[in-house]
mmCIF file of C-alpha atoms in Angstrom:
data_model
loop_
_atom_site.group_PDB
_atom_site.id
_atom_site.type_symbol
_atom_site.label_atom_id
_atom_site.label_comp_id
_atom_site.label_asym_id
_atom_site.label_seq_id
_atom_site.Cartn_x
_atom_site.Cartn_y
_atom_site.Cartn_z
ATOM 1 C CA MET A 3 -31.338 22.695 -5.968
ATOM 2 C CA ILE A 4 -28.126 22.428 -8.003
ATOM 3 C CA ASN A 5 -28.528 20.331 -11.176
ATOM 4 C CA PHE A 6 -26.449 17.288 -12.212
ATOM 5 C CA GLY A 7 -24.195 18.927 -14.788
ATOM 6 C CA GLU A 8 -23.565 22.034 -12.715
ATOM 7 C CA ALA A 9 -22.652 19.986 -9.640
ATOM 8 C CA PHE A 10 -20.432 17.592 -11.610
ATOM 9 C CA TRP A 11 -18.307 20.300 -13.241
ATOM 10 C CA GLU A 12 -18.212 22.402 -10.083
ATOM 11 C CA VAL A 13 -16.952 19.576 -7.884
ATOM 12 C CA LEU A 14 -14.497 18.169 -10.442
ATOM 13 C CA PRO A 15 -11.519 20.433 -9.496
ATOM 14 C CA LEU A 16 -12.033 19.521 -5.818
ATOM 15 C CA LEU A 17 -12.107 15.820 -6.663
ATOM 16 C CA LEU A 18 -8.974 16.088 -8.784
ATOM 17 C CA ALA A 19 -7.183 17.797 -5.884
ATOM 18 C CA GLY A 20 -8.341 14.942 -3.660
ATOM 19 C CA ALA A 21 -7.101 12.441 -6.250
ATOM 20 C CA VAL A 22 -3.618 14.002 -6.082
ATOM 21 C CA THR A 23 -3.672 13.581 -2.302
ATOM 22 C CA THR A 24 -4.823 9.980 -2.735
ATOM 23 C CA LEU A 25 -1.968 9.265 -5.134
ATOM 24 C CA TRP A 26 0.841 10.649 -2.980
ATOM 25 C CA ILE A 27 -0.520 8.976 0.143
ATOM 26 C CA THR A 28 -0.663 5.682 -1.766
ATOM 27 C CA ALA A 29 2.849 6.147 -3.149
ATOM 28 C CA LEU A 30 4.291 6.853 0.311
ATOM 29 C CA ALA A 31 2.339 4.017 1.919
ATOM 30 C CA VAL A 32 3.381 1.423 -0.659
ATOM 31 C CA THR A 33 7.010 2.639 -0.589
ATOM 32 C CA GLY A 34 7.020 2.200 3.176
ATOM 33 C CA GLY A 35 5.230 -1.107 2.718
ATOM 34 C CA VAL A 36 7.897 -2.346 0.310
ATOM 35 C CA VAL A 37 10.673 -1.503 2.811
ATOM 36 C CA ILE A 38 8.809 -3.215 5.661
ATOM 37 C CA GLY A 39 7.750 -6.096 3.423
ATOM 38 C CA LEU A 40 11.268 -6.705 2.157
ATOM 39 C CA VAL A 41 12.609 -6.977 5.712
ATOM 40 C CA MET A 42 9.698 -9.099 6.931
ATOM 41 C CA GLY A 43 9.677 -11.292 3.814
ATOM 42 C CA ILE A 44 13.341 -12.169 4.302
ATOM 43 C CA ALA A 45 12.775 -12.587 8.046
ATOM 44 C CA ARG A 46 10.013 -15.120 7.297
ATOM 45 C CA LEU A 47 12.670 -17.303 5.631
ATOM 46 C CA ALA A 48 15.359 -16.771 8.275
ATOM 47 C CA ASP A 49 17.030 -19.728 9.961
ATOM 48 C CA ASN A 50 16.556 -18.116 13.374
ATOM 49 C CA PHE A 51 13.317 -19.374 14.940
ATOM 50 C CA LEU A 52 12.654 -16.182 16.947
ATOM 51 C CA VAL A 53 13.090 -13.890 13.926
ATOM 52 C CA ARG A 54 10.902 -16.123 11.816
ATOM 53 C CA THR A 55 8.200 -16.255 14.493
ATOM 54 C CA LEU A 56 8.145 -12.485 15.068
ATOM 55 C CA ALA A 57 7.776 -11.869 11.338
ATOM 56 C CA ARG A 58 4.972 -14.428 11.192
ATOM 57 C CA ILE A 59 3.146 -12.770 14.114
ATOM 58 C CA TYR A 60 3.353 -9.347 12.446
ATOM 59 C CA ILE A 61 2.074 -10.656 9.111
ATOM 60 C CA ASP A 62 -0.766 -12.686 10.631
ATOM 61 C CA PHE A 63 -1.859 -9.854 12.938
ATOM 62 C CA ILE A 64 -1.964 -7.196 10.214
ATOM 63 C CA ARG A 65 -3.524 -9.423 7.543
ATOM 64 C CA GLY A 66 -6.060 -10.774 10.030
ATOM 65 C CA THR A 67 -7.405 -7.409 11.188
ATOM 66 C CA PRO A 68 -9.267 -4.666 9.267
ATOM 67 C CA LEU A 69 -7.308 -1.684 7.949
ATOM 68 C CA LEU A 70 -10.066 0.623 9.216
ATOM 69 C CA VAL A 71 -9.526 -0.508 12.823
ATOM 70 C CA GLN A 72 -5.738 -0.228 12.399
ATOM 71 C CA ILE A 73 -6.189 3.386 11.281
ATOM 72 C CA LEU A 74 -8.453 4.169 14.241
ATOM 73 C CA LEU A 75 -6.057 2.452 16.659
ATOM 74 C CA LEU A 76 -3.096 4.437 15.393
ATOM 75 C CA TYR A 77 -4.841 7.822 15.275
ATOM 76 C CA PHE A 78 -7.038 7.590 18.395
ATOM 77 C CA GLY A 79 -5.708 4.629 20.378
ATOM 78 C CA ILE A 80 -1.963 5.357 20.438
ATOM 79 C CA PRO A 81 -2.349 9.002 21.644
ATOM 80 C CA HIS A 82 -4.718 7.735 24.364
ATOM 81 C CA LEU A 83 -2.155 5.123 25.426
ATOM 82 C CA LEU A 84 0.580 7.774 25.524
ATOM 83 C CA LEU A 85 -1.724 10.029 27.566
ATOM 84 C CA MET A 86 -2.203 7.272 30.152
ATOM 85 C CA ILE A 87 1.561 6.666 30.356
ATOM 86 C CA THR A 88 2.962 10.194 30.170
ATOM 87 C CA LYS A 89 -0.092 12.196 31.392
ATOM 88 C CA GLN A 90 0.435 14.529 28.420
ATOM 89 C CA GLN A 91 -1.564 15.080 25.255
ATOM 90 C CA MET A 92 0.429 13.811 22.252
ATOM 91 C CA PRO A 93 -1.819 14.085 19.175
ATOM 92 C CA ILE A 94 -0.717 12.618 15.832
ATOM 93 C CA ASN A 95 -1.041 14.493 12.543
ATOM 94 C CA VAL A 96 -3.813 12.896 10.452
ATOM 95 C CA TYR A 97 -1.599 12.531 7.387
ATOM 96 C CA VAL A 98 1.272 11.003 9.368
ATOM 97 C CA ALA A 99 -1.149 8.596 11.037
ATOM 98 C CA GLY A 100 -2.823 7.747 7.728
ATOM 99 C CA VAL A 101 0.363 7.073 5.794
ATOM 100 C CA THR A 102 1.883 5.115 8.698
ATOM 101 C CA ALA A 103 -1.183 2.911 9.148
ATOM 102 C CA CYS A 104 -1.378 2.202 5.416
ATOM 103 C CA ALA A 105 2.380 1.485 5.191
ATOM 104 C CA ILE A 106 2.229 -0.975 8.100
ATOM 105 C CA ASN A 107 -0.782 -2.677 6.530
ATOM 106 C CA SER A 108 0.813 -2.801 3.088
ATOM 107 C CA GLY A 109 4.054 -4.171 4.571
ATOM 108 C CA ALA A 110 2.337 -7.363 5.704
ATOM 109 C CA TYR A 111 0.989 -8.098 2.222
ATOM 110 C CA VAL A 112 4.256 -7.145 0.512
ATOM 111 C CA ALA A 113 6.124 -9.463 2.923
ATOM 112 C CA GLU A 114 4.153 -12.427 1.612
ATOM 113 C CA ILE A 115 4.750 -11.282 -1.975
ATOM 114 C CA VAL A 116 8.511 -11.045 -1.319
ATOM 115 C CA ARG A 117 8.575 -14.437 0.437
ATOM 116 C CA ALA A 118 6.783 -16.094 -2.481
ATOM 117 C CA GLY A 119 9.084 -14.358 -4.972
ATOM 118 C CA ILE A 120 12.221 -15.558 -3.205
ATOM 119 C CA GLN A 121 10.907 -19.099 -2.870
ATOM 120 C CA SER A 122 10.083 -19.155 -6.601
ATOM 121 C CA ILE A 123 13.803 -18.948 -7.481
ATOM 122 C CA GLU A 124 15.256 -22.369 -8.143
ATOM 123 C CA ARG A 125 17.201 -23.758 -5.167
ATOM 124 C CA GLY A 126 20.052 -24.779 -7.472
ATOM 125 C CA GLN A 127 20.975 -21.117 -8.001
ATOM 126 C CA THR A 128 21.531 -20.648 -4.284
ATOM 127 C CA GLU A 129 23.657 -23.785 -4.122
ATOM 128 C CA ALA A 130 25.677 -22.674 -7.161
ATOM 129 C CA ALA A 131 26.311 -19.224 -5.654
ATOM 130 C CA ARG A 132 27.374 -20.736 -2.326
ATOM 131 C CA SER A 133 29.688 -23.178 -4.120
ATOM 132 C CA LEU A 134 31.395 -20.160 -5.744
ATOM 133 C CA GLY A 135 32.203 -18.836 -2.295
ATOM 134 C CA MET A 136 29.426 -16.283 -1.860
ATOM 135 C CA THR A 137 28.069 -15.737 1.615
ATOM 136 C CA LYS A 138 24.375 -16.159 2.342
ATOM 137 C CA GLY A 139 23.895 -12.375 2.306
ATOM 138 C CA GLN A 140 25.749 -11.955 -1.000
ATOM 139 C CA THR A 141 23.731 -14.753 -2.552
ATOM 140 C CA MET A 142 20.509 -13.091 -1.493
ATOM 141 C CA ARG A 143 21.652 -9.623 -2.610
ATOM 142 C CA TYR A 144 23.280 -10.414 -5.961
ATOM 143 C CA ILE A 145 21.562 -13.597 -7.139
ATOM 144 C CA ILE A 146 18.149 -14.156 -5.549
ATOM 145 C CA LEU A 147 16.636 -10.693 -5.001
ATOM 146 C CA PRO A 148 17.274 -9.309 -8.530
ATOM 147 C CA GLN A 149 15.479 -12.297 -10.059
ATOM 148 C CA ALA A 150 12.727 -12.330 -7.442
ATOM 149 C CA PHE A 151 12.127 -8.609 -8.021
ATOM 150 C CA LYS A 152 11.101 -9.242 -11.632
ATOM 151 C CA ARG A 153 8.576 -11.828 -10.528
ATOM 152 C CA ILE A 154 6.994 -9.677 -7.819
ATOM 153 C CA ILE A 155 6.366 -6.647 -10.060
ATOM 154 C CA PRO A 156 2.800 -7.764 -11.046
ATOM 155 C CA PRO A 157 1.633 -8.522 -7.466
ATOM 156 C CA LEU A 158 3.252 -5.284 -6.277
ATOM 157 C CA GLY A 159 1.205 -3.438 -8.899
ATOM 158 C CA ASN A 160 -1.919 -5.132 -7.592
ATOM 159 C CA GLU A 161 -0.967 -4.104 -4.064
ATOM 160 C CA PHE A 162 -0.613 -0.486 -5.224
ATOM 161 C CA ILE A 163 -4.080 -0.575 -6.793
ATOM 162 C CA ALA A 164 -5.609 -2.176 -3.698
ATOM 163 C CA MET A 165 -3.991 0.423 -1.442
ATOM 164 C CA LEU A 166 -5.129 3.235 -3.753
ATOM 165 C CA LYS A 167 -8.732 2.193 -3.135
ATOM 166 C CA ASP A 168 -8.205 1.478 0.570
ATOM 167 C CA THR A 169 -6.993 5.035 1.215
ATOM 168 C CA SER A 170 -10.662 6.070 1.062
ATOM 169 C CA LEU A 171 -10.869 4.668 4.615
ATOM 170 C CA LEU A 172 -8.681 7.550 5.778
ATOM 171 C CA MET A 173 -11.669 9.877 5.544
ATOM 172 C CA VAL A 174 -12.790 8.562 8.965
ATOM 173 C CA ILE A 175 -9.920 10.460 10.607
ATOM 174 C CA GLY A 176 -10.363 13.561 8.437
ATOM 175 C CA VAL A 177 -7.726 13.071 5.724
ATOM 176 C CA GLU A 178 -8.976 15.058 2.733
ATOM 177 C CA GLU A 179 -8.346 12.476 0.063
ATOM 178 C CA LEU A 180 -10.625 11.907 -2.924
ATOM 179 C CA THR A 181 -13.687 10.502 -1.142
ATOM 180 C CA ARG A 182 -13.475 12.995 1.738
ATOM 181 C CA LYS A 183 -13.314 15.914 -0.705
ATOM 182 C CA GLY A 184 -16.517 14.691 -2.284
ATOM 183 C CA GLN A 185 -18.243 14.266 1.059
ATOM 184 C CA LEU A 186 -17.382 17.811 2.097
ATOM 185 C CA TYR A 187 -18.974 19.108 -1.110
ATOM 186 C CA ILE A 188 -22.077 16.964 -0.573
ATOM 187 C CA SER A 189 -22.494 18.304 2.968
ATOM 188 C CA VAL A 190 -23.023 21.767 1.475
ATOM 189 C CA THR A 191 -24.912 21.052 -1.764
ATOM 190 C CA PHE A 192 -26.558 17.635 -1.066
ATOM 191 C CA ALA A 193 -25.676 16.719 -4.667
ATOM 192 C CA SER A 194 -24.680 13.167 -3.805
ATOM 193 C CA PHE A 195 -25.217 11.360 -7.147
ATOM 194 C CA PRO A 196 -22.966 13.465 -9.420
ATOM 195 C CA VAL A 197 -20.280 13.663 -6.741
ATOM 196 C CA TYR A 198 -20.138 9.944 -5.986
ATOM 197 C CA LEU A 199 -20.293 9.192 -9.709
ATOM 198 C CA GLY A 200 -17.354 11.555 -10.247
ATOM 199 C CA ILE A 201 -15.409 9.852 -7.437
ATOM 200 C CA LEU A 202 -15.998 6.427 -8.978
ATOM 201 C CA LEU A 203 -14.911 7.595 -12.431
ATOM 202 C CA ILE A 204 -11.687 9.131 -11.092
ATOM 203 C CA TYR A 205 -10.854 5.949 -9.147
ATOM 204 C CA LEU A 206 -11.549 3.936 -12.305
ATOM 205 C CA VAL A 207 -9.243 6.096 -14.424
ATOM 206 C CA MET A 208 -6.456 5.860 -11.839
ATOM 207 C CA THR A 209 -6.696 2.088 -11.345
ATOM 208 C CA LEU A 210 -6.905 1.351 -15.080
ATOM 209 C CA SER A 211 -3.929 3.623 -15.786
ATOM 210 C CA ILE A 212 -1.810 1.934 -13.110
ATOM 211 C CA SER A 213 -2.912 -1.491 -14.303
ATOM 212 C CA ARG A 214 -1.763 -0.656 -17.856
ATOM 213 C CA LEU A 215 1.590 0.588 -16.550
ATOM 214 C CA VAL A 216 2.104 -2.632 -14.595
ATOM 215 C CA THR A 217 1.248 -4.719 -17.662
ATOM 216 C CA TYR A 218 3.722 -2.684 -19.745
ATOM 217 C CA ALA A 219 6.473 -3.131 -17.132
ATOM 218 C CA GLU A 220 5.738 -6.850 -16.991
ATOM 219 C CA ARG A 221 6.091 -7.164 -20.774
ATOM 220 C CA ARG A 222 9.361 -5.224 -20.781
ATOM 221 C CA LEU A 223 10.800 -7.485 -18.090
ATOM 222 C CA ALA A 224 9.654 -10.548 -20.024
ATOM 223 C CA VAL A 225 11.435 -9.258 -23.136
ATOM 224 C CA SER A 226 14.648 -8.735 -21.159
ATOM 225 C CA ASP A 227 14.399 -12.305 -19.881
ATOM 226 C CA TYR A 228 14.065 -13.692 -23.413
ATOM 227 C CA SER A 229 16.988 -11.608 -24.678
ATOM 228 C CA ASN A 230 19.352 -12.973 -21.978
#
C-alpha cells in the first residue's frame, strides 16, 4: 500500500491542476452571476410590477432550491426535455453545463447584493440628480451604481469564496475540478486520507488568499472615500 508522504506528493500536481480548473470555473460563474445579478437586482427595484415579480420569482426559485439539483437538472434534465420535444439527442458539455448552472445560481445571490447596495444609497442623491435634469437611467448609471459598487465589493468577495467551494458539486456530472481529481486518484490508490487532506489544504489556501484580496480592496476603497 502507498504510504502517506508518497501519496501526498504524488497527487499534489493533479490536485493543483484541479485547483486551476476550479478557479477558472468559479471566475466564469461569478462573472456571469454578476451580469445576471446586476440585471435582476435592478429589475427587483423596477416600477413595473411584472418585471419586479419575474425578478422576484427567479431569485426565490434559485435561492430556495439546492445547487446540486440545479446542476443535475441542467445537465441531465434539459437534454431529456429536448429529447422529448425534438426526438433528437442533444447532450450538453459538462463544463458548459457546470459553468451555466453555477452562474445562474450565483446570479440570484448577486441580485440581492446589488439590490441591497442600491437601496443603501441615500434617497436624497437620486432626488438631487433628478432635479439637475438627469433621467432615471442616467441617475442609476452615473450616480447610484458607482457608489453602490463600492459597498457591494465585500459581499461579492464572499460570494466568490462560496462559489469556489460549491464548485466541488460539479464532480457529480464528471467535471474534473479539484475534488474530482482527488477522487480519481483515490479510485486507483485507495489513499483517501492524504488526498482529502491535500484537497482541504488547497481550498483553504485559495479561500484565505481571496479573502485577503477582498479585505485589501475594501481598505483601498475606504481610503478613496476618505480622500474625497
